[in-house]
XYZ file of C-alpha atoms in Angstrom:
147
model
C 25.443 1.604 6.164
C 25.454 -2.043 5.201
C 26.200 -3.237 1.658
C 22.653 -3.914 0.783
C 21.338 -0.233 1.996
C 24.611 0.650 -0.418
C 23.079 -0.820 -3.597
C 19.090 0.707 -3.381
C 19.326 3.786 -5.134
C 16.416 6.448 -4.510
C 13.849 6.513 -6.912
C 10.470 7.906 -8.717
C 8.268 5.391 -9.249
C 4.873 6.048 -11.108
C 2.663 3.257 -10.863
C -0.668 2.242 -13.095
C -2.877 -0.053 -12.698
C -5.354 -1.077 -14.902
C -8.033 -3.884 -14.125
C -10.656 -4.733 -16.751
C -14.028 -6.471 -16.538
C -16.250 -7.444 -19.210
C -16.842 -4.330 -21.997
C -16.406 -1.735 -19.291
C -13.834 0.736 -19.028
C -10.769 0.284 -16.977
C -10.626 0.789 -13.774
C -7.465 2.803 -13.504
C -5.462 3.634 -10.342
C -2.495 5.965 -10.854
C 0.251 7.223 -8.051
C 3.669 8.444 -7.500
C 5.746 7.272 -4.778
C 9.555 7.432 -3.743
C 10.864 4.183 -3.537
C 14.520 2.257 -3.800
C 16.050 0.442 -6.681
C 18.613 -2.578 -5.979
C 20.951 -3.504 -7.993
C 21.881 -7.737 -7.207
C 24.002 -9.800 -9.175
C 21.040 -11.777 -10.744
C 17.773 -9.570 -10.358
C 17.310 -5.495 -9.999
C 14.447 -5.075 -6.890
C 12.084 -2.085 -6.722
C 10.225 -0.781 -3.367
C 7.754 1.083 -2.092
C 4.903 1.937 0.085
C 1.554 1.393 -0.439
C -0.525 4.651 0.182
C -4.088 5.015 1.634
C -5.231 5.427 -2.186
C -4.207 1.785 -2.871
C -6.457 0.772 -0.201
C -3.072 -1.141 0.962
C -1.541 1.226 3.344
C 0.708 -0.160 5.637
C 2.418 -2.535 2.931
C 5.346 -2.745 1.316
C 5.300 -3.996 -1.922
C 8.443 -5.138 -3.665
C 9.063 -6.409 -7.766
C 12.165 -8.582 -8.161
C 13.119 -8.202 -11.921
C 15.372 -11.565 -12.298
C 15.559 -12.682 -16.069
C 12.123 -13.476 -17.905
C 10.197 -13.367 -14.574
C 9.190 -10.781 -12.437
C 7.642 -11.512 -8.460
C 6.115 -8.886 -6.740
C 5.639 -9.488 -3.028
C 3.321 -7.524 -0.875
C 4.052 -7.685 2.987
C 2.139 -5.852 5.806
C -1.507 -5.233 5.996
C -1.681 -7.202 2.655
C 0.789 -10.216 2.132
C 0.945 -11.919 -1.096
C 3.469 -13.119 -3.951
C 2.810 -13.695 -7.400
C 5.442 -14.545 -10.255
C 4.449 -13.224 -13.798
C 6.361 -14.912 -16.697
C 4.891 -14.144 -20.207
C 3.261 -17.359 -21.762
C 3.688 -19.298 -18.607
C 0.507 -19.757 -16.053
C 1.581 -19.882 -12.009
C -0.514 -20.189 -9.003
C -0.039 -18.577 -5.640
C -1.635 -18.172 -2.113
C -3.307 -14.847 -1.554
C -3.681 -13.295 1.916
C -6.158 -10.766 2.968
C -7.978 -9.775 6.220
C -10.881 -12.539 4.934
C -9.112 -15.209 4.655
C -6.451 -17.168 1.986
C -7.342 -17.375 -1.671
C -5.707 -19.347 -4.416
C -4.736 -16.969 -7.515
C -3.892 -17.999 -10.717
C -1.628 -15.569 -12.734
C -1.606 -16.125 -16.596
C 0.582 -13.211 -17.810
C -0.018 -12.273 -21.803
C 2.414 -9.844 -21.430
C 5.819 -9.228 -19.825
C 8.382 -6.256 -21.050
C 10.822 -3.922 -19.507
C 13.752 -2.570 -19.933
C 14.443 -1.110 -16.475
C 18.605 -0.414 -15.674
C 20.565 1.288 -13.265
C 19.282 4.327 -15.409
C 15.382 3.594 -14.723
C 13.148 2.280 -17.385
C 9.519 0.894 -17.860
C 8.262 -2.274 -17.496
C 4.499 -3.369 -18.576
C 3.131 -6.262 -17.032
C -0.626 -8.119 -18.906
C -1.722 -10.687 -16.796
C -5.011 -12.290 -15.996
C -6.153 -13.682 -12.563
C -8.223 -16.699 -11.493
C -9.605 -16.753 -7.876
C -9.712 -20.129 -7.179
C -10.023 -21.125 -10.661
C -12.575 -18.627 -12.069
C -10.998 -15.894 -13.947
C -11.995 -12.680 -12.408
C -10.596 -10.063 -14.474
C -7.980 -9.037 -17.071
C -4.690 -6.191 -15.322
C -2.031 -4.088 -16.633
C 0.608 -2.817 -14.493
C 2.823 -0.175 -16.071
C 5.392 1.058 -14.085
C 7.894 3.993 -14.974
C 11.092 4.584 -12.986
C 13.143 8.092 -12.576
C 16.102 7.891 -10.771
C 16.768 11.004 -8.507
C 19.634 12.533 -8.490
């Protein structure tokens, strides 16, 4: 085992997403999945799968905790990155089978207070697609640690 395979502890991750449009309800997509948890000097990184229910299967998508910011990278079917740091706006290229977009991420919203114990971290953001805010998102994740 190298010393990076070492550090990611198995976890529980449960996973909600929330979009909202205009005076309509959230859209709300829930799931459970076993992922890893890595513990680095400077950042603690989460993993998982996407599943079929995602529509993303076939990606791995990854949140790098590392002071006031948080990235979360997709790679696979889907590859994107986008940095969230609350009060702070920044842009990033979005991939998908259609083509590249340009996303603007303006998070509201940034807390956590994930450890080597688990934790929950809640994540308001809004996007822009090439300047043209489509939507308001919530992403609340939980971690368990397994035993």
């Amino acid at each position: 085992m190298s010393g990076t395979e070492q550090n990611k502890l198995p976890v529980t991750l449960f996973v909600r997403g929330e979009q909202y449009f205009d005076d309509v309800d959230p859209d709300a997509t829930e799931l459970m999945t076993d992922g890893t948890m890595e513990l680095r000097e400077d950042a603690i990184v989460l993993e998982y799968q996407e599943m079929a229910l995602t529509g993303m299967e076939g990606t791995t998508t990854t949140f790098e905790i590392k002071g006031p910011r948080v990235t979360l990278r997709r790679s696979g079917s889907v590859n994107s990155q986008m940095v969230f740091e609350e009060g702070r706006q920044h842009s990033s290229l979005y991939e998908t089978p259609f083509g590249a977009l340009m996303v603007d991420i303006q998070t509201s919203r940034l807390r956590h207070n994930i450890s080597e114990r688990g934790g929950v971290m809640e994540i308001r953001y809004s996007i822009a697609v090439e300047h043209t805010v489509t939507g308001r998102n919530c992403f609340k994740i939980r971690v368990k640690r397994k035993d």
